[in-house]
mmCIF file of C-alpha atoms and ligand atoms in Angstrom:
data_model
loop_
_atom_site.group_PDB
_atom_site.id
_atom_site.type_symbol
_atom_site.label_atom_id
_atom_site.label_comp_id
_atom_site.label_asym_id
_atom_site.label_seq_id
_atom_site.Cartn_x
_atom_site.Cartn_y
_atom_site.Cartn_z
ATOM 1 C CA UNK A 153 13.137 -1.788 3.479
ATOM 2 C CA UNK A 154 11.813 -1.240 6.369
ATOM 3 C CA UNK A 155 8.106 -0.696 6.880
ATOM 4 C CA UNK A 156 6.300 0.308 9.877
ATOM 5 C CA UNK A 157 2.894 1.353 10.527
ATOM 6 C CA UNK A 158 1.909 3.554 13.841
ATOM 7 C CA UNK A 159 -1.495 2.217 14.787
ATOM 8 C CA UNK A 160 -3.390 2.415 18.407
ATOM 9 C CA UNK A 161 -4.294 -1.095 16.945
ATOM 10 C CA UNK A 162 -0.735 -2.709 16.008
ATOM 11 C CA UNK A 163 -2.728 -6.771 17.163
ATOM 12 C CA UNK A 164 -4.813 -5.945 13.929
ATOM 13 C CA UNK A 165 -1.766 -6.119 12.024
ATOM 14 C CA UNK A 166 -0.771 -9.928 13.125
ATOM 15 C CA UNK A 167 -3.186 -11.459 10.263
ATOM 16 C CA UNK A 168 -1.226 -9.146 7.667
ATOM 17 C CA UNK A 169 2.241 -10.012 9.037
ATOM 18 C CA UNK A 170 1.700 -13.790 9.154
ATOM 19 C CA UNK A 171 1.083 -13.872 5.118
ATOM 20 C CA UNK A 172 3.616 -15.871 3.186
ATOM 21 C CA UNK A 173 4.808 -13.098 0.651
ATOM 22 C CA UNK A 174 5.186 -11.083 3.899
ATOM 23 C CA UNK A 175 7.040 -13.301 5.735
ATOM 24 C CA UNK A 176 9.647 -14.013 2.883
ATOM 25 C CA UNK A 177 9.876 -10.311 2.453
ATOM 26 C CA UNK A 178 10.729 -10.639 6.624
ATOM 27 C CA UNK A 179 13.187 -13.867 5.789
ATOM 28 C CA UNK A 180 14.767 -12.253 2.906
ATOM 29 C CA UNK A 181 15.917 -9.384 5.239
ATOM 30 C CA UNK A 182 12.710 -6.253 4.725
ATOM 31 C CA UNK A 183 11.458 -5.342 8.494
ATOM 32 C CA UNK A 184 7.702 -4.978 9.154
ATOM 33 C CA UNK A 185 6.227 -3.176 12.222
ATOM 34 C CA UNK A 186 3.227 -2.435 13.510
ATOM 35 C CA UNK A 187 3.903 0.179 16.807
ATOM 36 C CA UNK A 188 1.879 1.596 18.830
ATOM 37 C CA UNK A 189 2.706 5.360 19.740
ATOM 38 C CA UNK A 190 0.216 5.296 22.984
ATOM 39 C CA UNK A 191 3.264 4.077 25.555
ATOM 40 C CA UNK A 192 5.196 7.707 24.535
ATOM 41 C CA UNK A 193 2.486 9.768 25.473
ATOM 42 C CA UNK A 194 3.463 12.536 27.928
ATOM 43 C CA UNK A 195 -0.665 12.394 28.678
ATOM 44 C CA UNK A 196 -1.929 10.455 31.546
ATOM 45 C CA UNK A 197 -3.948 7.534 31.373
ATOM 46 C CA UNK A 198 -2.168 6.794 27.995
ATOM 47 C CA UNK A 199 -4.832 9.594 26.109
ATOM 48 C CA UNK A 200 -3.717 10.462 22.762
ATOM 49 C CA UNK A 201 -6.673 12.325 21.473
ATOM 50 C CA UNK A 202 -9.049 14.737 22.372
ATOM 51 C CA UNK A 203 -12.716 17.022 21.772
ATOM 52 C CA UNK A 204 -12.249 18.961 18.693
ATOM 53 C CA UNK A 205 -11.654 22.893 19.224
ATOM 54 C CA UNK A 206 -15.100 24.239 17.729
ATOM 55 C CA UNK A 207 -17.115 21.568 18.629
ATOM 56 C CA UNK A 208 -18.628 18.945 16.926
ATOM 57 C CA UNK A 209 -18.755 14.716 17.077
ATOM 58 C CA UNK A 210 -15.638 12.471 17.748
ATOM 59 C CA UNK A 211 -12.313 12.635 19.171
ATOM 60 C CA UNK A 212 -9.121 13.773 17.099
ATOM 61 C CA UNK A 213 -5.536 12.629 17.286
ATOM 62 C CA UNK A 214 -3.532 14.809 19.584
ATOM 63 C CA UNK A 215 -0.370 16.999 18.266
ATOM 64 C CA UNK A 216 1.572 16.355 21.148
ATOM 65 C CA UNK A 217 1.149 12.677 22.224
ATOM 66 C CA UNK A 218 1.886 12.170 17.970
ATOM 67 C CA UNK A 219 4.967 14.538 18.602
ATOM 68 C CA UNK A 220 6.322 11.835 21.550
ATOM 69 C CA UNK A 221 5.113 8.933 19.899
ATOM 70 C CA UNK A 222 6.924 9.630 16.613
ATOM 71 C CA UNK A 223 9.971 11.024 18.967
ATOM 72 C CA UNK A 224 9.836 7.838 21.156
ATOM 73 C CA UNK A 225 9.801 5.363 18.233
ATOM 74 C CA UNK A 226 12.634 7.046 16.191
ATOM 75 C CA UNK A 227 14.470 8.883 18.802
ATOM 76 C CA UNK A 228 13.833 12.397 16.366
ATOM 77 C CA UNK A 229 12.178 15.543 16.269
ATOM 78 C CA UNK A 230 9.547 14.135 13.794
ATOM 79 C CA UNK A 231 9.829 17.520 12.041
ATOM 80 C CA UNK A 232 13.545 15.948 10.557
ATOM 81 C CA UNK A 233 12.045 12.709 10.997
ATOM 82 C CA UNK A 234 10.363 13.947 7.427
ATOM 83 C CA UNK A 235 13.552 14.743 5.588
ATOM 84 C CA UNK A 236 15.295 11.124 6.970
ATOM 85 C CA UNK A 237 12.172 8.582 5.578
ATOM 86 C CA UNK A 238 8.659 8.813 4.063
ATOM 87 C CA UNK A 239 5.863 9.747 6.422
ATOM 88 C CA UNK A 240 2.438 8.620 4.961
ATOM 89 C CA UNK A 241 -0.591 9.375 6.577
ATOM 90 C CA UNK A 242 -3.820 7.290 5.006
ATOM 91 C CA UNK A 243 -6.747 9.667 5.195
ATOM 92 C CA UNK A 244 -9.839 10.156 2.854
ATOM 93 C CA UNK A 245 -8.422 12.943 1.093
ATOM 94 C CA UNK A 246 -5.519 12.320 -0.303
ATOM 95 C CA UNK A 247 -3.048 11.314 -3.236
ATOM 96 C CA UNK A 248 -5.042 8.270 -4.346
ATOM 97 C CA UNK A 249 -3.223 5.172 -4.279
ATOM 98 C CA UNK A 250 -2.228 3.934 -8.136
ATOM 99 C CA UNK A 251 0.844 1.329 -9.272
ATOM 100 C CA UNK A 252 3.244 4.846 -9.718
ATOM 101 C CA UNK A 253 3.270 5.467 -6.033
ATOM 102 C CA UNK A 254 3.479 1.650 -5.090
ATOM 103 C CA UNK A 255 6.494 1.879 -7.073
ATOM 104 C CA UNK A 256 7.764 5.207 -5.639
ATOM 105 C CA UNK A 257 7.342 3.957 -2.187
ATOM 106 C CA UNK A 258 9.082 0.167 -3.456
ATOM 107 C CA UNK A 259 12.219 2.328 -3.740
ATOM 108 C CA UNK A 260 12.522 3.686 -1.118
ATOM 109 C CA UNK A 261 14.467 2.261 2.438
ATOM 110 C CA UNK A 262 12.036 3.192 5.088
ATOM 111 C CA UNK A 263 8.417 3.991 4.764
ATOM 112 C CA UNK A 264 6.382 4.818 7.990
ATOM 113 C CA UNK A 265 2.272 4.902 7.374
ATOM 114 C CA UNK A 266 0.057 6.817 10.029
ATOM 115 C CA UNK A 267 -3.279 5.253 10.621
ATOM 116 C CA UNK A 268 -6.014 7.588 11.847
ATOM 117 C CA UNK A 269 -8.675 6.687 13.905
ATOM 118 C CA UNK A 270 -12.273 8.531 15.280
ATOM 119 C CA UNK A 271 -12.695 11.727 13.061
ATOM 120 C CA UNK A 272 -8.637 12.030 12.378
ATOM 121 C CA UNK A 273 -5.426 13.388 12.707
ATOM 122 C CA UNK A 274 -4.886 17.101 14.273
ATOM 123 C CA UNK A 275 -4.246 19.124 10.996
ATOM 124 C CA UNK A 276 -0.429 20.342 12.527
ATOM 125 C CA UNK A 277 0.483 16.187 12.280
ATOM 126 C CA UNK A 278 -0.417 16.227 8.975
ATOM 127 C CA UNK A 279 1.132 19.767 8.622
ATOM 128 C CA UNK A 280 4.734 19.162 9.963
ATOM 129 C CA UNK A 281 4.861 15.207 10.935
ATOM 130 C CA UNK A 282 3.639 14.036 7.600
ATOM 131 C CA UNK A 283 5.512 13.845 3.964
ATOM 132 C CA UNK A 284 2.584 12.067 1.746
ATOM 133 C CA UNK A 285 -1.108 12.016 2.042
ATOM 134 C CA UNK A 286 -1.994 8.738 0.975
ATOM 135 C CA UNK A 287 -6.196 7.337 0.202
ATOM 136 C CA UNK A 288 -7.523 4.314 -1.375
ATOM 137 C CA UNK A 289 -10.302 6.424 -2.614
ATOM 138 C CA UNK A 290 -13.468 8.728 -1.919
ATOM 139 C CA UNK A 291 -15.014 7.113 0.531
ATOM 140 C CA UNK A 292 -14.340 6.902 4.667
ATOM 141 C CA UNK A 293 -12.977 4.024 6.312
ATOM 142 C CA UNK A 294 -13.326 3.748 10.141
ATOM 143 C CA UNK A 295 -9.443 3.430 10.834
ATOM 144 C CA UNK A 296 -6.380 3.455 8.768
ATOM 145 C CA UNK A 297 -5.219 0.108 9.650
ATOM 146 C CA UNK A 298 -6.793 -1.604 6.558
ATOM 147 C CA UNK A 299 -5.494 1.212 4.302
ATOM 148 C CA UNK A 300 -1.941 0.865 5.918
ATOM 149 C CA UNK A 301 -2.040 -2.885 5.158
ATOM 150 C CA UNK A 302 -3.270 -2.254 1.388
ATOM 151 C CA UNK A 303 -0.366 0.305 1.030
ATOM 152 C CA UNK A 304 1.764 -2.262 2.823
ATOM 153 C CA UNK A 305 0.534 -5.139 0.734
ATOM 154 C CA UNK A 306 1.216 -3.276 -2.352
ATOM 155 C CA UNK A 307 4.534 -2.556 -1.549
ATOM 156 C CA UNK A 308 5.854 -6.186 0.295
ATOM 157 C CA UNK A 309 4.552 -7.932 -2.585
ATOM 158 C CA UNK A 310 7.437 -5.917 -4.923
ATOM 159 C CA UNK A 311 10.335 -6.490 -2.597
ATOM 160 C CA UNK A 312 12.793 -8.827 -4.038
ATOM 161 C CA UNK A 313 12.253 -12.332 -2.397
ATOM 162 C CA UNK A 314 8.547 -11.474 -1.236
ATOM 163 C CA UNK A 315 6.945 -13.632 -4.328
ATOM 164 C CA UNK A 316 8.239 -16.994 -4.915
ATOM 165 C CA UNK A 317 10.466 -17.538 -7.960
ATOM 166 C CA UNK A 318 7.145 -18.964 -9.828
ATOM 167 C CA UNK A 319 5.286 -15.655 -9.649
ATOM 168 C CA UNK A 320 6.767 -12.182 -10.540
ATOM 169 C CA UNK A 321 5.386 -8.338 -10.147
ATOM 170 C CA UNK A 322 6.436 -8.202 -13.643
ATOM 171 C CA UNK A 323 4.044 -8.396 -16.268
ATOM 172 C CA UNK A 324 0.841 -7.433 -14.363
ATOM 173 C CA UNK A 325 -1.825 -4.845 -14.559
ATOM 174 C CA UNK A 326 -0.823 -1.769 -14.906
ATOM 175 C CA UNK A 327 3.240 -2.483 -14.477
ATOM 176 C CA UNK A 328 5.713 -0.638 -16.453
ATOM 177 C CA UNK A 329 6.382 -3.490 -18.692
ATOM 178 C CA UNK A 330 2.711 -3.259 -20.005
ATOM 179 C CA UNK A 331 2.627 0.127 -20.273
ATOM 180 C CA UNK A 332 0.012 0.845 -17.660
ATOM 181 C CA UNK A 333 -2.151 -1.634 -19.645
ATOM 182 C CA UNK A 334 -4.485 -4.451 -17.299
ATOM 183 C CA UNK A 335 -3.021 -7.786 -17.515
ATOM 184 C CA UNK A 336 -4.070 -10.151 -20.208
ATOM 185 C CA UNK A 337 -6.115 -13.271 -19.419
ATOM 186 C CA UNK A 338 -5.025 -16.008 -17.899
ATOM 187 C CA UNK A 339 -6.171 -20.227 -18.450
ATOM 188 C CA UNK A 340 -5.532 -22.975 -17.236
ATOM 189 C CA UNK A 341 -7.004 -26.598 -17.690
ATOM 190 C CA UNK A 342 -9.242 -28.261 -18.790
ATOM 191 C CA UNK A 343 -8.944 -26.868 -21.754
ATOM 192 C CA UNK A 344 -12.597 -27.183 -22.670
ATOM 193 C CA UNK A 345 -15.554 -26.461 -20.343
ATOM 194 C CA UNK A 346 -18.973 -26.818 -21.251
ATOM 195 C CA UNK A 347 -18.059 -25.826 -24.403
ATOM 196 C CA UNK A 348 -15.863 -22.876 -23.698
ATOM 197 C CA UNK A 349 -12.371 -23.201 -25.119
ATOM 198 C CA UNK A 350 -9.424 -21.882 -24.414
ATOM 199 C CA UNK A 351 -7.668 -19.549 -27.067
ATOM 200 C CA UNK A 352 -5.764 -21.970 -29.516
ATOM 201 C CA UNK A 353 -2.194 -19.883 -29.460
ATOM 202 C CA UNK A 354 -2.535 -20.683 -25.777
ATOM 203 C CA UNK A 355 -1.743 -24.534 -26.595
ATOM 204 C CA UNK A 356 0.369 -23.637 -29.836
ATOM 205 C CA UNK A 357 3.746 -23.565 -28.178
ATOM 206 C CA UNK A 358 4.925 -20.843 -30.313
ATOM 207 C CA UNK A 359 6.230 -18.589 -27.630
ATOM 208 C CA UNK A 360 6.679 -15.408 -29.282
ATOM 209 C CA UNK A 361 3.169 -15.461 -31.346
ATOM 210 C CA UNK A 362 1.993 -16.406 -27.329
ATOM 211 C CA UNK A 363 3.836 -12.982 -26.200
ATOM 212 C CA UNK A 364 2.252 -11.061 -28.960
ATOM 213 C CA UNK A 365 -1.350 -12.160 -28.623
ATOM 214 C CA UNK A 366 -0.842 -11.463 -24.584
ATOM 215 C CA UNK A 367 0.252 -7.817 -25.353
ATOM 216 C CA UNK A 368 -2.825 -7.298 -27.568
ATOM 217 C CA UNK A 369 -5.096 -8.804 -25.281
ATOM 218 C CA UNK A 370 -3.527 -5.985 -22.643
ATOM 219 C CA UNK A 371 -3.554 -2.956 -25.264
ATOM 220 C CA UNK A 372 -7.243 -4.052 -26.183
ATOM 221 C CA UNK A 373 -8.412 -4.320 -22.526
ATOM 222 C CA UNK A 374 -7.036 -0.775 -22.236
ATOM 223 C CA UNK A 375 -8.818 0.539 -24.512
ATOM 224 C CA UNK A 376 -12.282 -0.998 -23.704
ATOM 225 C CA UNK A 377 -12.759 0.696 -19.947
ATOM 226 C CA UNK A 378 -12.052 3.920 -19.128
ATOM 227 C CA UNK A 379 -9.568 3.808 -15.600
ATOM 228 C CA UNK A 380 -8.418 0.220 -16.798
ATOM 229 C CA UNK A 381 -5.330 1.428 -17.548
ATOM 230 C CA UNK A 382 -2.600 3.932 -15.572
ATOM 231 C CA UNK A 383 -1.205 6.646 -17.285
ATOM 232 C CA UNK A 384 2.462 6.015 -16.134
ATOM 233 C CA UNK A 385 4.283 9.661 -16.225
ATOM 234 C CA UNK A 386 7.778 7.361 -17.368
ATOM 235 C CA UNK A 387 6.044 6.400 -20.801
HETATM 236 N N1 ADE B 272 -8.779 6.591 6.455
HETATM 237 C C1 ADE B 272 -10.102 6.811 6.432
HETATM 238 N N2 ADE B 272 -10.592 6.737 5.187
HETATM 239 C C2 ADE B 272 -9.531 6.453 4.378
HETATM 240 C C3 ADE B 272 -9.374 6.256 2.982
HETATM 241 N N3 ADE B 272 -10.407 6.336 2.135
HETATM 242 N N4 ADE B 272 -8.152 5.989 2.510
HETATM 243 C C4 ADE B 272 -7.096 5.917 3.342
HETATM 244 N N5 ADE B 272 -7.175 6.106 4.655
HETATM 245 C C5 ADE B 272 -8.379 6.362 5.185
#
């Protein structure tokens, strides 16, 4: 896959990129970028956004410098940039993040995320540059950096090779394989702390009565909090 994210800020990015699942996803042939559109601008003084028509506070993300940025980066009208790879943009109001569109977005060759900045993106980027409308929830972040690098995160951590061959993105929370359910819990030892034990099967070797008792722990957990488990549209 490869995996870029268009930030004014690509530095904040380094921290993200220097992870170890992300740099096996990097060795085991996935590209992450982090590119900053601000060198395409036709603009001077490298300006890519501007007073909002009608008034009001901040600075918006201009149409045009997005237009040569995107253009500049791919070497495409960004308009069929849309029908060649995902465009995400991460703003407030969007298709909420869940463990379906991770997946989606696992499968697919090229993602690019937009990160906004100052009150947003001109509504024609979002309009005509833009395929997916991606948020991590109700509430306003300051940049889209950090939601890129969740979405990002989300994703690298699937790619074959990103996890080490001890851990898997199989049997977790919400995943497929437990039918949307949260993961079951987990111990390790000592097996006794201040008097609270860990579940006998755990220790009983019996692998399959282990399996069961995980998937009930799972099913049980689902049913205890409402939004603990994801309603997968497959099951
Ligand atoms: N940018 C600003 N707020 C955001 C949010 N809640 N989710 C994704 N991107 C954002």
């Amino acid at each position: 896959m490869q995996l870029d994210v268009i930030t004014l800020f690509p530095d904040s990015l380094d921290w993200f990129k220097g992870q170890r699942h992300v740099r096996n996803a990097i060795e085991a042939g996935h590209e992450v970028r982090a590119i900053d559109p601000r060198p395409f601008t036709p603009l001077t003084g490298r300006q890519v956004d501007d007073t909002p028509f009608g008034g009001g506070a901040g600075m918006v993300l201009r149409v045009d410098a997005y237009e040569a940025g995107l253009r500049g980066i791919y070497g495409v009208d960004p308009v069929e940039l849309t029908k060649q790879r995902r465009v995400i943009a991460l703003v407030p109001n969007g298709r909420v993040l869940d463990d379906v569109l991770v997946d989606e977005l696992v499968a697919e060759p090229a993602i690019t995320l937009l990160c906004g900045r100052y009150e947003g993106f001109d509504e024609r980027i979002l309009d005509h540059f833009v395929t997916d409308r991606v948020s991590l929830g109700q509430y306003v972040l300051a940049g889209g950096e950090l939601a890129a690098m969740v979405v990002a995160d989300a994703v690298v951590r699937k790619l074959p090779g990103a996890l080490g061959h001890a851990h898997s993105a199989g049997e977790e929370s919400f995943s497929a394989e437990l039918d949307g359910d949260p993961e079951y819990p987990h111990y390790t030892r000592p097996a006794e702390h201040r008097g609270w034990a860990v579940p006998p099967i755990l220790q009983s070797g019996d692998h399959a009565k282990i399996a069961a008792w995980r998937r009930e722990q799972s099913r049980l957990r689902g049913e205890a909090a409402p939004g603990a488990r994801l309603t997968r549209p497959d099951r």
